[in-house]
Structures are given as structure tokens and as C-alpha cells.
PDB file of C-alpha atoms in Angstrom:
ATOM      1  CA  UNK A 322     122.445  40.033  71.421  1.00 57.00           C
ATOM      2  CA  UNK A 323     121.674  39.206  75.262  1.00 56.00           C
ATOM      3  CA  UNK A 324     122.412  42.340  77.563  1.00 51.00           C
ATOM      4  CA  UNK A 325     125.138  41.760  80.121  1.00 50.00           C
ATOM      5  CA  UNK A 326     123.958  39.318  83.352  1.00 50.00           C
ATOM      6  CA  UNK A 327     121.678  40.249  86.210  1.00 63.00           C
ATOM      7  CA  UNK A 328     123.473  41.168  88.886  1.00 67.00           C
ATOM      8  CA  UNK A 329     123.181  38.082  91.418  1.00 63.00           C
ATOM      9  CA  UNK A 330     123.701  39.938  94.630  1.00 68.00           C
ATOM     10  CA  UNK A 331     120.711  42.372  93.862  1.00 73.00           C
ATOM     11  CA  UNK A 332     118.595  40.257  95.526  1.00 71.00           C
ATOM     12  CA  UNK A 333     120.271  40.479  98.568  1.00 82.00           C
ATOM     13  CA  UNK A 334     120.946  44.530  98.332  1.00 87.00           C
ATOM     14  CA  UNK A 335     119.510  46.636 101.093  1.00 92.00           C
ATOM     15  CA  UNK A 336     116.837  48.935  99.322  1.00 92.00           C
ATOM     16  CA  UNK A 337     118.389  52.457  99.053  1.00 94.00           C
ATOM     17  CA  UNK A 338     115.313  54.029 101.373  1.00 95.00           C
ATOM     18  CA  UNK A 339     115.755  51.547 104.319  1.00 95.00           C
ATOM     19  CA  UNK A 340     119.725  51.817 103.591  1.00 95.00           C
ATOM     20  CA  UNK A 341     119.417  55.724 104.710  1.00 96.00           C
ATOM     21  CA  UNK A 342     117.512  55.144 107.113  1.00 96.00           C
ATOM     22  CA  UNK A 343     119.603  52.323 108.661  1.00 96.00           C
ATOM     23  CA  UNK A 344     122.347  54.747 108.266  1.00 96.00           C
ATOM     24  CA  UNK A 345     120.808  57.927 108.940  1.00 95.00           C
ATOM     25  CA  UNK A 346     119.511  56.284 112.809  1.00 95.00           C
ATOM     26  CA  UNK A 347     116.088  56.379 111.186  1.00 96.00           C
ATOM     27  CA  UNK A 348     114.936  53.348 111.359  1.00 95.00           C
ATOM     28  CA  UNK A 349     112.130  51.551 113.430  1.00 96.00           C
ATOM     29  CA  UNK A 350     114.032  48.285 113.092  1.00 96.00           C
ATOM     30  CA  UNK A 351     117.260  48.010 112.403  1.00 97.00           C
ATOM     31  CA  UNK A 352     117.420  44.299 112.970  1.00 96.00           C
ATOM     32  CA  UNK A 353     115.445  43.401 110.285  1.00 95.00           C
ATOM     33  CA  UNK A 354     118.654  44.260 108.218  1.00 96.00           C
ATOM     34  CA  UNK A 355     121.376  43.741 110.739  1.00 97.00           C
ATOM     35  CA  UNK A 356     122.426  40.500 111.456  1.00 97.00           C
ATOM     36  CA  UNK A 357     121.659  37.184 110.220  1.00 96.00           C
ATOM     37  CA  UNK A 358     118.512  36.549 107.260  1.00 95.00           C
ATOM     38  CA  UNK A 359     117.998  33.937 105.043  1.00 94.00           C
ATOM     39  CA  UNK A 360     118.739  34.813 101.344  1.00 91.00           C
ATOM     40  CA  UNK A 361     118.576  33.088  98.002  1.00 89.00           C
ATOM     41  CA  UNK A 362     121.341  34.309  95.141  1.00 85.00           C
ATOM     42  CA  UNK A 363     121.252  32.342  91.786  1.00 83.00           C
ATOM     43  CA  UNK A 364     118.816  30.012  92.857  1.00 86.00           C
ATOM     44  CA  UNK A 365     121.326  29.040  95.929  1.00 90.00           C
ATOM     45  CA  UNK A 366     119.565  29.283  99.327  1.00 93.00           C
ATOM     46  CA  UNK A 367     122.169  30.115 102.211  1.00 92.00           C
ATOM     47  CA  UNK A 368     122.421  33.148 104.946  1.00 94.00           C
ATOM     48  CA  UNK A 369     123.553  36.964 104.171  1.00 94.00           C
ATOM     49  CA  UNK A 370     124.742  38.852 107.328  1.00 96.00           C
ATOM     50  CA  UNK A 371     125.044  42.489 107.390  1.00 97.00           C
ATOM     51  CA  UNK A 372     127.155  44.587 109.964  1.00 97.00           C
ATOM     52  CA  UNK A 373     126.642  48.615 110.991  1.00 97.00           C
ATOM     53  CA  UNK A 374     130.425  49.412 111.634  1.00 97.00           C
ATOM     54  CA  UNK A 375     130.767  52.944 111.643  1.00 95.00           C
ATOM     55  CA  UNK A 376     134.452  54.043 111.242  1.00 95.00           C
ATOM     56  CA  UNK A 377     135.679  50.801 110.312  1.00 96.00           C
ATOM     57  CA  UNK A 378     138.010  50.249 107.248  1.00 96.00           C
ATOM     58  CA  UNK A 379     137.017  47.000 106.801  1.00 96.00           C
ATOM     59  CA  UNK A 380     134.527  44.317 108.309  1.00 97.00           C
ATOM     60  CA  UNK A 381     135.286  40.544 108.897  1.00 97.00           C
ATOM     61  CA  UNK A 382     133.025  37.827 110.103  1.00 96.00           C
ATOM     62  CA  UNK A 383     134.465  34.156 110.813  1.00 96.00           C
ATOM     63  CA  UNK A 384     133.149  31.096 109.077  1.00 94.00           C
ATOM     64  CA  UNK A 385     134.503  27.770 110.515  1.00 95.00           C
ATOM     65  CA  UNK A 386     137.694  29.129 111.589  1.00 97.00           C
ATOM     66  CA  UNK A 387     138.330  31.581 109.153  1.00 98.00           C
ATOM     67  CA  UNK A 388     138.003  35.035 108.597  1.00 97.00           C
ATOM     68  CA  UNK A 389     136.318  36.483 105.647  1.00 97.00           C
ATOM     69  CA  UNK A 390     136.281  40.059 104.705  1.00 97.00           C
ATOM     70  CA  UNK A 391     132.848  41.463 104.526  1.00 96.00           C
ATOM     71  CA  UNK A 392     131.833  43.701 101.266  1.00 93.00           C
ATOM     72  CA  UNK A 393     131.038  47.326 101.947  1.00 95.00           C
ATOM     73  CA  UNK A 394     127.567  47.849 100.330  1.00 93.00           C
ATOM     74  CA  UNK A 395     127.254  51.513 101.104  1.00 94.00           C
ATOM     75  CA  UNK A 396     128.904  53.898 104.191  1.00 95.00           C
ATOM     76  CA  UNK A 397     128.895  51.990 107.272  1.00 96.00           C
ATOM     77  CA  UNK A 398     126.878  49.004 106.091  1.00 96.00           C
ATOM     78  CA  UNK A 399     128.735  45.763 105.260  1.00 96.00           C
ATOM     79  CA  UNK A 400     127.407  42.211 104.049  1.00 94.00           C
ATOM     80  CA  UNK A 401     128.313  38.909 103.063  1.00 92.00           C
TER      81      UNK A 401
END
């Protein structure tokens, strides 16, 4: 029987290493994660955009007009 389906949005995950290091105020450059990047998920091409909001319950960015809550992908690191 086929195993359950690949998770889409690993494509777009921050690896774990860079992740700490993001978060830990490690990294040589931050902006190569932060903010706007081209992405591809299930063959779709489009735009992920991640945020660094420490202390922040939640994260929203606006798309035409409209706020959209951001996912929390680990700590202080948000994407959508």
C-alpha cells in the first residue's frame, strides 16, 4: 500500500541548522531566509515570506487587502 503523502511544504522548510542559527543570532545572513524568496510547492511556483517576530503570538502579512495569518514554523520564525 502507498505510505501517507509527502509533505508539500517541506520544500519550503527552513533547514533545522540555519533555523538555529537564524534564531540563535548566528547567522551570517539572515536575509537569505527573511523576507521574500521564490518557492515551488506541488509543482506550483509562487513566493514564501518568512518573518523573525520574537514575542509575538501570532504573525500576519497582507495580501491584496487582506490579512492572512502567518504559520509558526519553529520559535520566533513564521512563514507563508
Amino acid at each position: 500500500p502507498p505510505g501517507p503523502p509527502a509533505d508539500p511544504m517541506a520544500a519550503i522548510r527552513v533547514d533545522a541548522g540555519e533555523r538555529d542559527r537564524l534564531l540563535g543570532g548566528d547567522h551570517a545572513q539572515p536575509h537569505s531566509i527573511l523576507g521574500a524568496h521564490p518557492a515551488t510547492v506541488g509543482g506550483q511556483d509562487g513566493v514564501v515570506v518568512r518573518a523573525l517576530q520574537p514575542d509575538a503570538i501570532k504573525a500576519e502579512l497582507v495580501l491584496d487587502g487582506t490579512a492572512v495569518e502567518m504559520r509558526r514554523e519553529h520559535g520566533a520564525l513564521f512563514s507563508l
